[in-house]
Amino acid sequence: MADTPELQARKTIHVGGEWLEAVSGATREILDPADALPFVLVAEGDEKDTDLAVAAARQAFDGGQGVWPQTPVAERAALLRRVADLLVRDREDLGRLEARDAGKTVEEGRVDIDCVADAFRYFADLVAAEAPGRVVDAGSPDIHSVVVHEPVGVCALITPWNYPLLQASWKIAPALAAGNTFVVKPSEITPLTTIALIDLLTEAGLPAGVANIVTGPGHSVGARLAEHPDVDLVSFTGGLVSGTKVAQAAAPSVKKVALELGGKNPNVVFADACATEEGFDTAVDQALNAAFIHSGQVCSAGGRLIVEESIRERFVAELARRAAKIRLGRGTEDGVECGPLVSEQQRTKVESFVASALEEGAVLRTGGKRPEPSAQRPATGYFYEPTVLDACHREMRVVREEVFGPVLTVETFQTEDEAVALANDTEYGLAGAVWTTDAGRARRVAGRLRHGTVWINDFHPYLPQAEWGGFGKSGVGRELGPAGLAEYRESKHVYQNLAPKPVRWFAG
C-alpha cells in the first residue's frame, strides 16, 4: 500500500500505471476529523488530470489483443482473489488509515476491510462460475443464436466520504470482473484508502492503464467524468443534489448511469417485539446501532424510529439513557465507541437540523450539543453527541431530509396500516426494518415497505450476494449480487446463419 512519504510527495494521481502530481501542481491537506489537524498532503486534480486518466483507461480498453477486456475470465477472477489476499495482509494498516481519514473507530475500519475483501472474492467467484453465453433456440439447425455479455468500456466511479474503500470496492470489483477499465474519483476529504487500493491492484498484477485515480473535487473532476464523451458508464454514490447533477451531465452522451443517493430509513418497532426483556433489550440495542454507527454517517442509517405508542415511553427512555453513555472520542483510541463527524461543515449541518427540530416542537431526550473536550476528544475535533428527538412528526425538516449525523427522531403509531404509511411517507426508499414476533405481520409489512432493502428483526447487515439499491430518490441501478455485475456489462445477441440462402424479397 502507498505509505506516508509517497503521499507526502503529493503523487496521488495514478494514470497509465504512473503516480503523478496534479498538472496544476495544486494540493489539498487531508484533516484528521478528531482534531482538525492536517496529516497528509494529496494532489488536487482538475479537468486536465481527468482527461489524461480517461485517455489512459480508453487506451487500456481499446488497445487490441492482450488488453484487459480480452483477458480470460479465469485470469481476471484470479487477480481479484489476489487483491482480496493483499487486503487481508494489510488489514490492520488499512483499517487504521480508514479510521483516521473518515473519523470512524478502528474496529469499524477493520470490519470495512473485511467486507472489501469479501466483495472482491464474491465477484471473482461469480464471474468465474458463469456460463459463456445463453443459447437462444432459433428453431433451425442452420442457425446458431446466443446472447453474450461484454464489458461496458471505460467506467467513471465516483465514491462518497463515509465508507471510502467499501463503496469503492462495490464498484471496482464488478467493473474489473466484467473486463472494464476505470477512473475512480474518491471523495476529496477521504481519499487515502482508495489510493492504497490502487497500489494493491498494481501489486496483484493489473495491467497499466486499467485502474486510474484522480484525487480532486467533485465540481471539476467528478463533473468532467460525468460529461466526458469517452466514458461509457458513470457510477455515483453520494447526495441527491450531486447525483442529480451527475445524471444531467451524463444525459447528452446517453451513457449508462448508476446512482445511489442516500435515504431516510424507517425502523419500525411493534410492541410484540418487546414483550420479553430479551426482545426489548435487543430492539433497543439495534435501534442504537441503526442510528449511531459511524456517528449516523451511513446512507442506510435507521434515523427514523417509528415505535408503537403503547411502548413508546419505556422504549425511548431506555434508548436515551444508553445513547447518553456512548463513549465519544478519537477512533484510534481504545474504548471509543463513536468517532467525530467527518468535517466542520457536516457538524454545522447536523446542528442546524437539531435546532430546526426543537423550534418545530421536538422534545430533546438526550444529546443535542457538542460534548465537553477530554483527552480522547480534542476541543478542535468535530464531535457531536448522539441525539434523540422525541415527539417528532412528518412535517418536520429533520424527519423529511437526510441528516447524515447522530440524530434519531421518534414517531409513533397505533395500527399496522399507520406504521406502513409512516414508513413509506418519504421521498427516499433505500432501506428499512420491521421488528415483530408475528411472522405473518413481518411478511406483510416487509412486502408493503417501498424500500430497496428491508430487514426483519435486524438492522444494517448486507450480503455481497444480495442486490443493493432503492426506490424513489434513493437512486437508479443496483450494486452487489448478480445485478451489480450486470451494471458493468452490455448484452450482445450473436446470430449466425450456418446455411445462408437468398431471401428473394424483391422481384428484381
Coordinates of C-alpha atoms in Angstrom, one line a residue, residues 19 39 41 101 120 144 147 229 245 261 275 277 287 302 328 334 391 433 506:
W19 CA 1.9 8.1 -9.8
F39 CA -1.8 14.8 8.4
L41 CA -1.0 16.2 1.6
D101 CA -9.3 9.5 7.5
F120 CA -13.5 -8.9 -4.3
H144 CA -26.8 -20.5 -34.1
V147 CA -26.7 -13.9 -26.0
P229 CA -17.5 11.6 -24.2
K245 CA -26.1 16.9 -11.5
L261 CA -28.3 8.7 -3.4
A275 CA -42.9 -8.4 25.1
E277 CA -36.9 -8.5 28.4
A287 CA -32.1 0.9 17.3
G302 CA -32.1 4.0 10.8
L328 CA -17.1 9.6 22.0
D334 CA -9.1 2.1 23.0
A391 CA -42.5 13.8 19.6
A433 CA -36.6 -2.5 9.1
F506 CA -37.9 -8.3 -54.3

